[in-house]
PDB file of C-alpha atoms in Angstrom:
ATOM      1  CA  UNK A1350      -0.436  -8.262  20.356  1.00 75.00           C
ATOM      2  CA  UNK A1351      -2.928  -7.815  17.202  1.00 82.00           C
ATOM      3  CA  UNK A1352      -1.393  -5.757  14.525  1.00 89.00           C
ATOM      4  CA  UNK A1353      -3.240  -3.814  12.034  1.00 87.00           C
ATOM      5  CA  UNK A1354      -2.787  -3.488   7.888  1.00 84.00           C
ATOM      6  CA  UNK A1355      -3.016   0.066   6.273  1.00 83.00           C
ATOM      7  CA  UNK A1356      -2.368  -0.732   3.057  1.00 85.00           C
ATOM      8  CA  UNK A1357      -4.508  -3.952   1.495  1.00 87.00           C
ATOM      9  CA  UNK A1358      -1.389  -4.652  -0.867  1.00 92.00           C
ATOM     10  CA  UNK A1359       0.354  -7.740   0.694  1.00 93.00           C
ATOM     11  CA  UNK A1360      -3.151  -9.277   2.085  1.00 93.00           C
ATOM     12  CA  UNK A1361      -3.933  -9.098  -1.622  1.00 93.00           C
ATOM     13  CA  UNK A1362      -1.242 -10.960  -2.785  1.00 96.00           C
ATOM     14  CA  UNK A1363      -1.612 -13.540   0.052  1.00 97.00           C
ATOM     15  CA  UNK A1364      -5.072 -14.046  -0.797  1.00 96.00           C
ATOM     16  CA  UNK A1365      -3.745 -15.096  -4.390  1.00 97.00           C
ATOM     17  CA  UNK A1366      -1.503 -17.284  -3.479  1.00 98.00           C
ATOM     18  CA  UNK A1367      -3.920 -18.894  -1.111  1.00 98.00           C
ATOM     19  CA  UNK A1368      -6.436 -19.316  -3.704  1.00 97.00           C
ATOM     20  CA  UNK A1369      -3.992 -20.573  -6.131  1.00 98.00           C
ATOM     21  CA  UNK A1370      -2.939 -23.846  -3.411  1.00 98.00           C
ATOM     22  CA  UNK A1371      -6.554 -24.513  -2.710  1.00 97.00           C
ATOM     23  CA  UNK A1372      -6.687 -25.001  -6.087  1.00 97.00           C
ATOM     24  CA  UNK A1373      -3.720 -26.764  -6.926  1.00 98.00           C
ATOM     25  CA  UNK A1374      -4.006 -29.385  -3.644  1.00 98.00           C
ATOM     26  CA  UNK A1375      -8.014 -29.526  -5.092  1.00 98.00           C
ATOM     27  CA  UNK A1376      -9.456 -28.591  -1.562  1.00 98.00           C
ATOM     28  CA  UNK A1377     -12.647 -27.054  -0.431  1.00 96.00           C
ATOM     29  CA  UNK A1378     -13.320 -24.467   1.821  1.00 96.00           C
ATOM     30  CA  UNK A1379     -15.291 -26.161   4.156  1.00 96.00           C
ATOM     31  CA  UNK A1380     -11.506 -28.619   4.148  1.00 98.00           C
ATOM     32  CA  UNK A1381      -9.642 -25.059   5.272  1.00 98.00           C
ATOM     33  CA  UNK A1382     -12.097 -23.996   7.366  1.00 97.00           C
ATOM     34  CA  UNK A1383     -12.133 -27.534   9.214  1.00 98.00           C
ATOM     35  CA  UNK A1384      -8.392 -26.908  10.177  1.00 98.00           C
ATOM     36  CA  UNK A1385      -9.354 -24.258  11.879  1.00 98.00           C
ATOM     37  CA  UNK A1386     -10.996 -25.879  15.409  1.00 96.00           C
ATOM     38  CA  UNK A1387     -14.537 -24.579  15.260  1.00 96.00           C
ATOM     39  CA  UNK A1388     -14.684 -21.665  12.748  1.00 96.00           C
ATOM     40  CA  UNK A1389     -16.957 -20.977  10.057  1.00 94.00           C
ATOM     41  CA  UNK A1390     -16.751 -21.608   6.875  1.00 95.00           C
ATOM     42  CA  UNK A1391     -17.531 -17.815   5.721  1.00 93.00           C
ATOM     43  CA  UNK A1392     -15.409 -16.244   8.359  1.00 95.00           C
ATOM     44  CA  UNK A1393     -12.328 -18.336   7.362  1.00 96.00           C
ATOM     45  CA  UNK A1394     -13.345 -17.928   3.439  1.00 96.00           C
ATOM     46  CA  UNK A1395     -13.538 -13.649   4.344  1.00 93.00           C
ATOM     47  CA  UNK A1396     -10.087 -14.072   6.357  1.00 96.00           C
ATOM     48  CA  UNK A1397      -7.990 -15.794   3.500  1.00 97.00           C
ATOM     49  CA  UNK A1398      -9.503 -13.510   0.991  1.00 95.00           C
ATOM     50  CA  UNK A1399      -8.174 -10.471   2.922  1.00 93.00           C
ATOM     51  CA  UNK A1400     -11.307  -9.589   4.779  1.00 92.00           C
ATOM     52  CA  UNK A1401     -10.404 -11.089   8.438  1.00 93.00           C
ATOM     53  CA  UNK A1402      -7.854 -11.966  10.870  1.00 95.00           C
ATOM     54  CA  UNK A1403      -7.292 -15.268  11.940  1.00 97.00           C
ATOM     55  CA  UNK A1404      -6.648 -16.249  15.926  1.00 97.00           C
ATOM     56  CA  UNK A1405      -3.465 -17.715  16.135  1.00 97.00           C
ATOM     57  CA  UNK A1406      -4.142 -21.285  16.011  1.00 98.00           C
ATOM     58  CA  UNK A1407      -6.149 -20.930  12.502  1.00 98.00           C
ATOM     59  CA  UNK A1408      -3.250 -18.962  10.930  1.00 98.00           C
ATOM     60  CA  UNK A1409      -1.016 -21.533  11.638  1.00 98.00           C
ATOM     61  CA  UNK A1410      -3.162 -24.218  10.890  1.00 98.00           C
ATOM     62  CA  UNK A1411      -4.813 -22.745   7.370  1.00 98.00           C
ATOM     63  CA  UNK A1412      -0.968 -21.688   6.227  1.00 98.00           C
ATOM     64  CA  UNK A1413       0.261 -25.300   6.941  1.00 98.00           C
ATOM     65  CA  UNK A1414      -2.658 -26.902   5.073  1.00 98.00           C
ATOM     66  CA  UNK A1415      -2.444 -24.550   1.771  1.00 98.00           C
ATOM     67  CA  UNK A1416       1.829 -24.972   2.493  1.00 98.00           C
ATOM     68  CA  UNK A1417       2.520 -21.686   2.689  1.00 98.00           C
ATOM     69  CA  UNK A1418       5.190 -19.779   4.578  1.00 98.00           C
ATOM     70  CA  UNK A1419       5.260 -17.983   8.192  1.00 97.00           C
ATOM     71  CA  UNK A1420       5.084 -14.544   6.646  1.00 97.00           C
ATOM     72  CA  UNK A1421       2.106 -16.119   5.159  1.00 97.00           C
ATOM     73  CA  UNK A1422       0.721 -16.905   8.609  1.00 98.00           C
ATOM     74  CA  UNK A1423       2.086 -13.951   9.856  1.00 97.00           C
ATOM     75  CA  UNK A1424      -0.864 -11.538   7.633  1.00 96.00           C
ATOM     76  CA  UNK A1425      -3.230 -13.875   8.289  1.00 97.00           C
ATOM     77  CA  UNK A1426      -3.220 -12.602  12.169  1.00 97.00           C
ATOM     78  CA  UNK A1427      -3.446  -9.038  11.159  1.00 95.00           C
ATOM     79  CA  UNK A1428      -6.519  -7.094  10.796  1.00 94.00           C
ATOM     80  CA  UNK A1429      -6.959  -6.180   7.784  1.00 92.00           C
ATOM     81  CA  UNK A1430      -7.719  -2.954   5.624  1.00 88.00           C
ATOM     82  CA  UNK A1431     -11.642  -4.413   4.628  1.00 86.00           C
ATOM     83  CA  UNK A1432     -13.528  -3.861   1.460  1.00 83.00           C
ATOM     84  CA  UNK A1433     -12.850  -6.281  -1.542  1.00 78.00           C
ATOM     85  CA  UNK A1434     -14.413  -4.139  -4.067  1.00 79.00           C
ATOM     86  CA  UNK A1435     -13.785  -0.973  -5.511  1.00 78.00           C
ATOM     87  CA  UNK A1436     -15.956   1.865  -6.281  1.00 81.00           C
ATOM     88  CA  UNK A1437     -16.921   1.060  -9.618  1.00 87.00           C
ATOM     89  CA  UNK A1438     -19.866  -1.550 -10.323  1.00 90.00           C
ATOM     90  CA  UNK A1439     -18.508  -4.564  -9.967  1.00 89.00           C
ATOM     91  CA  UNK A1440     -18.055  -7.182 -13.366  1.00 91.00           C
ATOM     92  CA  UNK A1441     -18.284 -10.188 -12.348  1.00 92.00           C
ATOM     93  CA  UNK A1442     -21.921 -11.693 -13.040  1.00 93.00           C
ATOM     94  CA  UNK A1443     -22.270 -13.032  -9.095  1.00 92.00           C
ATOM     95  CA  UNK A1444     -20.900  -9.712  -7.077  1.00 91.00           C
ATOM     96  CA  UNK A1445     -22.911  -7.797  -9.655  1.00 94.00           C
ATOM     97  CA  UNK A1446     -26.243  -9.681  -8.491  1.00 94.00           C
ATOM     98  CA  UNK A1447     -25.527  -8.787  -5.023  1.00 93.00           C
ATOM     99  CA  UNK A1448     -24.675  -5.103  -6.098  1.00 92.00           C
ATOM    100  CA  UNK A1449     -27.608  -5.516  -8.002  1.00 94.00           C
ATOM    101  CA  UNK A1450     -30.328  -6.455  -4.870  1.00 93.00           C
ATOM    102  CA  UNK A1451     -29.068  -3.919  -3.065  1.00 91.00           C
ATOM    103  CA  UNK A1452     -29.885  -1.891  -5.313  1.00 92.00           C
ATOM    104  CA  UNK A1453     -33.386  -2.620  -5.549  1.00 86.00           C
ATOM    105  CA  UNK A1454     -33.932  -3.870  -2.009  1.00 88.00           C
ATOM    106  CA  UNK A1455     -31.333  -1.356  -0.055  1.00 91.00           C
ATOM    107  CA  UNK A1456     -33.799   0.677   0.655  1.00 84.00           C
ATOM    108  CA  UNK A1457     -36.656  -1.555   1.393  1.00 89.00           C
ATOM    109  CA  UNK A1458     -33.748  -3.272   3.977  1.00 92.00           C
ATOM    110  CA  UNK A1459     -33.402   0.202   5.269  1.00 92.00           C
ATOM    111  CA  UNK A1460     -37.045   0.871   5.964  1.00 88.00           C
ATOM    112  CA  UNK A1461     -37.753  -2.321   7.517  1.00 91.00           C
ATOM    113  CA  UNK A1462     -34.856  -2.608   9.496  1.00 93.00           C
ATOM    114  CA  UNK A1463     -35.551   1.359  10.718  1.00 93.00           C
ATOM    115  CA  UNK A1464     -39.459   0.649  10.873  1.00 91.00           C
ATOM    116  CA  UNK A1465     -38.763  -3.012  13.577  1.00 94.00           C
ATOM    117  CA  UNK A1466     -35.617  -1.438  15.481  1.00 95.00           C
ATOM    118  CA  UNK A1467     -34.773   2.142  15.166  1.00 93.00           C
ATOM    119  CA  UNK A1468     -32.652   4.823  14.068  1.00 94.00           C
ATOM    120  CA  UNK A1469     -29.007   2.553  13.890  1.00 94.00           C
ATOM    121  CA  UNK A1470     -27.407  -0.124  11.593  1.00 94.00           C
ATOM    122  CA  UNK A1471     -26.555  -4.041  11.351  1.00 95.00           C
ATOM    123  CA  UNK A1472     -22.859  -4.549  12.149  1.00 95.00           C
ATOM    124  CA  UNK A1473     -21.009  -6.429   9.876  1.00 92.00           C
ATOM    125  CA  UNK A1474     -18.141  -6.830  12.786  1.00 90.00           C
ATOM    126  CA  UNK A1475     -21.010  -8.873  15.053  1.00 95.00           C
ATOM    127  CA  UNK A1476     -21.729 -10.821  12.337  1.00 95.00           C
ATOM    128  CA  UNK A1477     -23.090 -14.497  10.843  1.00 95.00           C
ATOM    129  CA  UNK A1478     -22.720 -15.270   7.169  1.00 95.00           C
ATOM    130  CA  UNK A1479     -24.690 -18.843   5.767  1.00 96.00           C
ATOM    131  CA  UNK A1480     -25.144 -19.702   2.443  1.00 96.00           C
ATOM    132  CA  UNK A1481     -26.900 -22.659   1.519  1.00 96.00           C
ATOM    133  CA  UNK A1482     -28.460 -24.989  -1.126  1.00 97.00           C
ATOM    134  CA  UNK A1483     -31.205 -25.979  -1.097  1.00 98.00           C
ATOM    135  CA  UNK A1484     -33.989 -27.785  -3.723  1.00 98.00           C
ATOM    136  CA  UNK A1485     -36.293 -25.341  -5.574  1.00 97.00           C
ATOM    137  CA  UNK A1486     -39.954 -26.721  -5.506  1.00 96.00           C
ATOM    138  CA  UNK A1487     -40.269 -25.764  -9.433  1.00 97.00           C
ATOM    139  CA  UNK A1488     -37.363 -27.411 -10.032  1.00 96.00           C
ATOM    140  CA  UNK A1489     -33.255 -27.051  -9.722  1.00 97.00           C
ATOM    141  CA  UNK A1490     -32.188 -25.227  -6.918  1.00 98.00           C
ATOM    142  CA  UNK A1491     -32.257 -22.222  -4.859  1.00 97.00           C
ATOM    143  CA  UNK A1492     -29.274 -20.416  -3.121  1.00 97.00           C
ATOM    144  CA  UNK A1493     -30.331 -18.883   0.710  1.00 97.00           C
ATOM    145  CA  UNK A1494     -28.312 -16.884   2.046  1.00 96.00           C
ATOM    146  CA  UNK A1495     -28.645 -15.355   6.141  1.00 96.00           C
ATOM    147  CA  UNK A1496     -27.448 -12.457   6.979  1.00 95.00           C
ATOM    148  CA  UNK A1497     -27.098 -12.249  10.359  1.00 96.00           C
ATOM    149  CA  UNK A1498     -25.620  -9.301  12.174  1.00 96.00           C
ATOM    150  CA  UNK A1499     -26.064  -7.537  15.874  1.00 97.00           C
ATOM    151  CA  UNK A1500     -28.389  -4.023  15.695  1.00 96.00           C
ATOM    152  CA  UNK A1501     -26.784  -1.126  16.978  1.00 96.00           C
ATOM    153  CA  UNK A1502     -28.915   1.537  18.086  1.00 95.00           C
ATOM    154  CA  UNK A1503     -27.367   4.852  17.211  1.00 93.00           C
ATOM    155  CA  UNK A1504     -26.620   6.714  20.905  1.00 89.00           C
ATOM    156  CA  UNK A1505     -27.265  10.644  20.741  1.00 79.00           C
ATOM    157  CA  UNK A1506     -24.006  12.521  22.344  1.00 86.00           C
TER     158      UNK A1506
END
């Protein structure tokens, strides 16, 4: 049966602890998401920061590989309360970039993704992360990131 968080607390603190035996066993996420039997490496990255639940067999798997406990395993199953960031602007220099072209582009997003579909929104529950680098032309490199979610038309009622 899935089970549901209300407070973010103890997915918090998990999400620590996580991060601090990646570190300490020196492993990748791509290594934890591997564990995993198929999943992404963004959707297993979002679920051991707090931001998803993990199917069963992940849980288990991701908990073993990091060592941590069955409680451990336990949150990751249950669905979390989302949002990472509070409502200030963020301070660290990479979230800030994002926070900073949406800023700028939010609304151009809006008008083109109103002006192709409709009146509705891109779900971030039907949803494909990718991030990827690759060489700049001018030289060093460029970061692309796709954003690919499911439109949902808003329904009149």
């Amino acid at each position: 049966m899935p089970h549901a968080q209300f407070d973010p607390t103890a997915r918090q603190a998990l999400a620590v602890a996580a991060v601090d035996a990646k570190t300490r066993k020196d492993l990748s996420w791509q290594q934890i998401a591997d564990v995993t039997g198929g999943l992404s490496v963004a959707f297993v990255t979002a679920a051991v920061l707090g931001q998803h639940a993990l199917p069963d067999h992940a849980a288990d798997a991701v908990a073993e590989l990091l060592g941590l406990d069955a409680d451990a395993a336990m949150l990751l199953r249950t669905i979390p309360t989302r949002g990472s960031l509070d409502g200030a602007v963020p301070t660290d220099p990479t979230i800030y970039r994002f926070y900073e072209m949406l800023q700028v582009y939010g609304t151009t997003l809006k008008a083109l993704v109103h002006e192709e579909f409709g009146d509705g929104i891109i779900s971030a529950i039907n949803f494909k992360l990718d991030v990827k680098k690759v060489a700049d032309p001018e030289g060093g490199e460029r970061a692309v990131i796709t954003l690919d979610g499911k439109y949902l038309p808003t329904k009149p009622f």
